[in-house]
CSV table of C-alpha atoms in Angstrom, one decimal:
chain,number,residue,atom,x,y,z
O,1,UNK,CA,-9.6,-3.6,-14.1
O,2,UNK,CA,-5.8,-3.2,-15.3
O,3,UNK,CA,-4.4,-1.8,-18.8
O,4,UNK,CA,-1.5,-0.3,-20.5
O,5,UNK,CA,-0.5,3.2,-20.1
O,6,UNK,CA,2.5,5.3,-19.6
O,7,UNK,CA,1.5,6.0,-16.1
O,8,UNK,CA,-0.3,3.9,-13.6
O,9,UNK,CA,-3.5,2.7,-14.6
O,10,UNK,CA,-4.9,2.3,-11.2
O,11,UNK,CA,-6.6,5.8,-11.3
O,12,UNK,CA,-10.0,7.3,-11.9
O,13,UNK,CA,-9.4,10.5,-13.2
O,14,UNK,CA,-11.6,13.3,-12.6
O,15,UNK,CA,-11.7,16.4,-14.6
O,16,UNK,CA,-11.0,18.9,-11.7
O,17,UNK,CA,-8.6,17.2,-9.5
O,18,UNK,CA,-6.9,14.2,-11.1
O,19,UNK,CA,-7.8,11.7,-8.2
O,20,UNK,CA,-6.6,8.1,-7.8
O,21,UNK,CA,-8.5,6.1,-5.8
O,22,UNK,CA,-7.2,3.4,-3.2
O,23,UNK,CA,-9.1,0.3,-3.1
O,24,UNK,CA,-9.0,-3.1,-1.1
O,25,UNK,CA,-9.9,-6.3,-2.5
O,26,UNK,CA,-11.0,-9.1,-0.1
O,27,UNK,CA,-9.8,-12.6,-1.5
O,28,UNK,CA,-12.3,-15.4,-1.3
O,29,UNK,CA,-12.2,-18.9,-2.1
O,30,UNK,CA,-14.8,-21.3,-3.7
O,31,UNK,CA,-16.0,-23.9,-1.5
O,32,UNK,CA,-19.2,-26.4,-1.2
O,33,UNK,CA,-21.1,-24.0,0.2
O,34,UNK,CA,-20.3,-20.9,-2.3
O,35,UNK,CA,-17.4,-18.6,-1.9
O,36,UNK,CA,-16.0,-18.1,1.5
O,37,UNK,CA,-14.2,-15.1,3.0
O,38,UNK,CA,-10.4,-15.8,3.6
O,39,UNK,CA,-7.9,-13.4,5.8
O,40,UNK,CA,-6.3,-12.0,2.8
O,41,UNK,CA,-6.9,-8.4,1.4
O,42,UNK,CA,-5.0,-6.8,-1.2
O,43,UNK,CA,-4.8,-3.4,-1.0
O,44,UNK,CA,-4.5,-1.4,-4.2
O,45,UNK,CA,-2.9,1.8,-4.9
O,46,UNK,CA,-1.4,3.6,-8.1
O,47,UNK,CA,2.4,3.5,-8.1
O,48,UNK,CA,5.1,6.1,-7.4
O,49,UNK,CA,6.1,8.5,-9.8
O,50,UNK,CA,8.8,10.6,-10.9
O,51,UNK,CA,6.8,14.0,-10.6
O,52,UNK,CA,3.8,15.4,-8.8
O,53,UNK,CA,1.5,14.3,-11.8
O,54,UNK,CA,2.4,11.0,-12.3
O,55,UNK,CA,2.4,8.9,-9.1
O,56,UNK,CA,1.7,9.0,-5.4
O,57,UNK,CA,4.0,10.7,-3.3
O,58,UNK,CA,6.4,9.1,-0.5
O,59,UNK,CA,4.1,11.0,2.3
O,60,UNK,CA,0.8,9.3,0.5
O,61,UNK,CA,2.3,5.8,0.3
O,62,UNK,CA,3.7,5.8,4.0
O,63,UNK,CA,0.1,7.2,5.0
O,64,UNK,CA,-1.7,3.9,3.4
O,65,UNK,CA,0.7,1.6,4.7
O,66,UNK,CA,0.1,2.9,8.4
O,67,UNK,CA,-3.7,2.5,7.7
O,68,UNK,CA,-4.4,6.3,7.6
O,69,UNK,CA,-6.1,6.0,4.1
O,70,UNK,CA,-9.9,5.6,4.1
O,71,UNK,CA,-11.5,3.2,1.7
O,72,UNK,CA,-12.1,4.8,-1.9
O,73,UNK,CA,-10.0,7.9,-1.0
O,74,UNK,CA,-9.2,10.1,-3.9
O,75,UNK,CA,-5.4,11.0,-3.9
O,76,UNK,CA,-4.7,14.6,-5.4
O,77,UNK,CA,-1.7,15.9,-6.7
O,78,UNK,CA,-2.1,18.9,-4.9
O,79,UNK,CA,-3.4,18.0,-1.9
O,80,UNK,CA,-1.8,15.3,0.5
O,81,UNK,CA,-3.6,12.8,2.7
O,82,UNK,CA,-3.5,14.4,6.4
O,83,UNK,CA,-5.5,14.5,9.5
O,84,UNK,CA,-7.9,17.0,8.3
O,85,UNK,CA,-8.7,14.8,5.2
O,86,UNK,CA,-12.5,13.4,5.0
O,87,UNK,CA,-12.6,10.0,6.5
O,88,UNK,CA,-8.6,10.1,7.7
O,89,UNK,CA,-8.2,7.1,10.0
O,90,UNK,CA,-6.6,8.6,13.1
O,91,UNK,CA,-6.1,5.3,14.8
O,92,UNK,CA,-5.7,2.3,12.7
O,93,UNK,CA,-6.5,-0.8,13.6
O,94,UNK,CA,-4.4,-4.3,12.9
O,95,UNK,CA,-7.0,-4.6,10.2
O,96,UNK,CA,-6.3,-1.2,8.4
O,97,UNK,CA,-2.7,-1.4,8.6
O,98,UNK,CA,-0.5,-2.9,5.8
O,99,UNK,CA,1.3,-6.1,6.7
O,100,UNK,CA,3.4,-6.8,3.9
O,101,UNK,CA,4.5,-4.1,0.9
O,102,UNK,CA,4.5,-5.7,-2.7
O,103,UNK,CA,6.4,-3.5,-5.1
O,104,UNK,CA,5.4,-4.0,-8.8
O,105,UNK,CA,8.0,-3.7,-11.2
O,106,UNK,CA,7.7,-4.1,-15.1
O,107,UNK,CA,10.4,-6.6,-16.3
O,108,UNK,CA,10.0,-5.1,-19.9
O,109,UNK,CA,10.7,-1.6,-18.6
O,110,UNK,CA,13.6,-2.3,-16.1
O,111,UNK,CA,16.0,-0.5,-18.4
O,112,UNK,CA,13.8,2.6,-18.3
O,113,UNK,CA,14.0,3.4,-14.3
O,114,UNK,CA,16.5,5.9,-13.8
O,115,UNK,CA,18.7,6.6,-10.8
O,116,UNK,CA,16.1,9.1,-9.6
O,117,UNK,CA,13.6,6.3,-9.3
O,118,UNK,CA,15.9,3.9,-7.6
O,119,UNK,CA,16.7,6.4,-5.0
O,120,UNK,CA,12.9,6.8,-4.4
O,121,UNK,CA,12.2,3.3,-4.0
O,122,UNK,CA,15.4,2.7,-1.6
O,123,UNK,CA,14.2,5.9,0.5
O,124,UNK,CA,10.6,4.6,0.7
O,125,UNK,CA,12.1,1.0,1.7
O,126,UNK,CA,13.9,2.4,4.8
O,127,UNK,CA,10.8,4.0,5.7
O,128,UNK,CA,8.7,1.0,5.5
O,129,UNK,CA,11.3,-1.0,7.3
O,130,UNK,CA,11.4,1.4,10.3
O,131,UNK,CA,7.7,0.4,10.5
O,132,UNK,CA,8.4,-3.1,11.0
O,133,UNK,CA,6.7,-3.9,7.4
O,134,UNK,CA,8.5,-6.7,5.4
O,135,UNK,CA,8.9,-6.1,1.5
O,136,UNK,CA,8.7,-8.2,-1.7
O,137,UNK,CA,8.9,-7.1,-5.2
O,138,UNK,CA,6.6,-8.7,-7.9
O,139,UNK,CA,8.5,-8.9,-11.4
O,140,UNK,CA,5.9,-8.7,-13.9
O,141,UNK,CA,5.7,-9.7,-17.7
O,142,UNK,CA,8.4,-12.1,-17.5
O,143,UNK,CA,7.1,-14.2,-20.5
O,144,UNK,CA,8.0,-11.3,-22.6
O,145,UNK,CA,11.6,-11.4,-21.8
O,146,UNK,CA,12.5,-14.3,-23.6
O,147,UNK,CA,10.9,-16.6,-26.2
O,148,UNK,CA,11.6,-19.7,-23.9
O,149,UNK,CA,9.7,-18.5,-20.9
O,150,UNK,CA,7.0,-17.2,-23.2
O,151,UNK,CA,6.8,-20.9,-24.9
O,152,UNK,CA,7.1,-22.7,-21.6
O,153,UNK,CA,6.6,-20.5,-18.5
O,154,UNK,CA,7.7,-23.6,-16.1
O,155,UNK,CA,11.2,-22.6,-17.4
O,156,UNK,CA,11.3,-19.2,-16.1
O,157,UNK,CA,13.8,-19.7,-13.4
O,158,UNK,CA,16.0,-21.3,-16.1
O,159,UNK,CA,16.1,-18.3,-18.2
O,160,UNK,CA,19.5,-16.4,-18.1
O,161,UNK,CA,17.7,-13.3,-19.3
O,162,UNK,CA,15.1,-13.5,-16.5
O,163,UNK,CA,17.7,-14.2,-14.0
O,164,UNK,CA,19.7,-11.1,-15.1
O,165,UNK,CA,16.5,-9.1,-15.0
O,166,UNK,CA,16.0,-10.1,-11.4
O,167,UNK,CA,19.3,-9.2,-10.6
O,168,UNK,CA,18.6,-5.7,-12.0
O,169,UNK,CA,15.4,-5.2,-10.0
O,170,UNK,CA,17.1,-6.3,-6.9
O,171,UNK,CA,19.7,-3.5,-7.5
O,172,UNK,CA,17.0,-0.9,-8.5
O,173,UNK,CA,14.9,-1.6,-5.3
O,174,UNK,CA,18.2,-2.4,-2.9
O,175,UNK,CA,16.9,-6.0,-2.2
O,176,UNK,CA,18.3,-9.3,-2.1
O,177,UNK,CA,17.4,-11.5,-5.0
O,178,UNK,CA,15.5,-13.6,-2.7
O,179,UNK,CA,12.7,-11.1,-2.3
O,180,UNK,CA,12.3,-10.6,-6.2
O,181,UNK,CA,9.3,-12.9,-7.3
O,182,UNK,CA,9.0,-13.2,-11.1
O,183,UNK,CA,5.1,-13.8,-12.4
O,184,UNK,CA,3.5,-13.7,-15.7
O,185,UNK,CA,0.6,-11.6,-16.3
O,186,UNK,CA,-3.0,-12.7,-17.9
O,187,UNK,CA,-3.2,-10.7,-21.0
O,188,UNK,CA,-5.0,-12.6,-24.0
O,189,UNK,CA,-6.0,-15.7,-22.2
O,190,UNK,CA,-9.4,-16.7,-21.9
O,191,UNK,CA,-8.8,-19.2,-19.7
O,192,UNK,CA,-6.9,-19.8,-16.7
O,193,UNK,CA,-3.6,-21.7,-16.8
O,194,UNK,CA,-2.2,-23.7,-14.1
O,195,UNK,CA,1.3,-22.9,-14.9
O,196,UNK,CA,0.7,-19.2,-14.7
O,197,UNK,CA,-1.4,-19.8,-11.6
O,198,UNK,CA,1.3,-21.5,-9.9
O,199,UNK,CA,3.6,-18.5,-10.4
O,200,UNK,CA,0.9,-16.5,-8.8
O,201,UNK,CA,0.1,-18.6,-6.1
O,202,UNK,CA,4.0,-18.8,-5.1
O,203,UNK,CA,4.1,-14.9,-5.0
O,204,UNK,CA,1.1,-14.9,-2.6
O,205,UNK,CA,2.5,-17.6,-0.4
O,206,UNK,CA,5.8,-15.4,-0.5
O,207,UNK,CA,3.7,-12.6,0.9
O,208,UNK,CA,1.9,-14.4,3.3
O,209,UNK,CA,5.1,-15.8,4.8
O,210,UNK,CA,6.2,-12.0,5.5
O,211,UNK,CA,2.9,-11.2,6.9
O,212,UNK,CA,3.4,-13.9,9.4
O,213,UNK,CA,6.6,-12.4,10.3
O,214,UNK,CA,4.9,-9.3,10.7
O,215,UNK,CA,2.8,-10.5,13.4
O,216,UNK,CA,5.5,-12.8,14.9
O,217,UNK,CA,7.6,-9.4,15.6
O,218,UNK,CA,4.8,-7.9,17.1
O,219,UNK,CA,3.9,-10.7,19.7
O,220,UNK,CA,7.4,-12.0,20.6
O,221,UNK,CA,8.7,-10.3,23.6
O,222,UNK,CA,11.7,-8.0,23.1
O,223,UNK,CA,15.0,-8.4,25.1
O,224,UNK,CA,15.9,-5.5,27.3
C-alpha cells in the first residue's frame, strides 16, 4: 500500500510505540503454469527522517542492510534494533542481506531537502559502500515536473527540467548522474501502461546489474 503523507507512508502506527514495519516482497512472474517465483525480492522500510519521530535512524538502516532485521520487525523511535531484539538475526545469510540499496527521492520535493538531509544521505552512502553494497536512486513522480513528460512519458530523458532535477538529486545524494533513474508512479491509472512499465523495468534492470556486481565482488579472488 502506498499513499501521500508529510512523512513516510510505509509504517503501521500503533498507539503506544509508533512502530514501523520492515517487509519483504518476493517478485513472481506469470507463466503458463501459473505464478512462478523469481530470485528478486524487494525489501521495503520507511525512509530516513530529519528527527527521531519522522524516519529510520542511520543505525537501523545499516542493520537492515546487513540482514539483522527480522521479517515484520517493528521499528520504534525509542528503541534501536540490537542483538537483544526479538528475532534479531545474529549471523545473516546471503539471502537475508541486502545486495543493492535503492534510495527513493520524490522529484517534486527535491528543493525541500535541506543540507542536513544531504549530509545524512552522504554519510549513509559511505557506510553502505564500506559494506560493498552498490546503490542507485529512483527519482519518482518525474511526470509531474513538466507537461511534456506528463503527456508523453517516453520523452522523459529529453526534458531539460527532468535532467536538471536529476542533477539536483545526484548532488543531494553525492552520486554520479548515471546512478539516478527516473520513474513514473502509477497513481490514477486503472490499467498498466507499457511506457510506464518500461521505465520501471529499466530501474529493476539497473538494480540487478549492481546486484550482480555485488556477487562478483564476493567471488572474485583478491590480489594481495
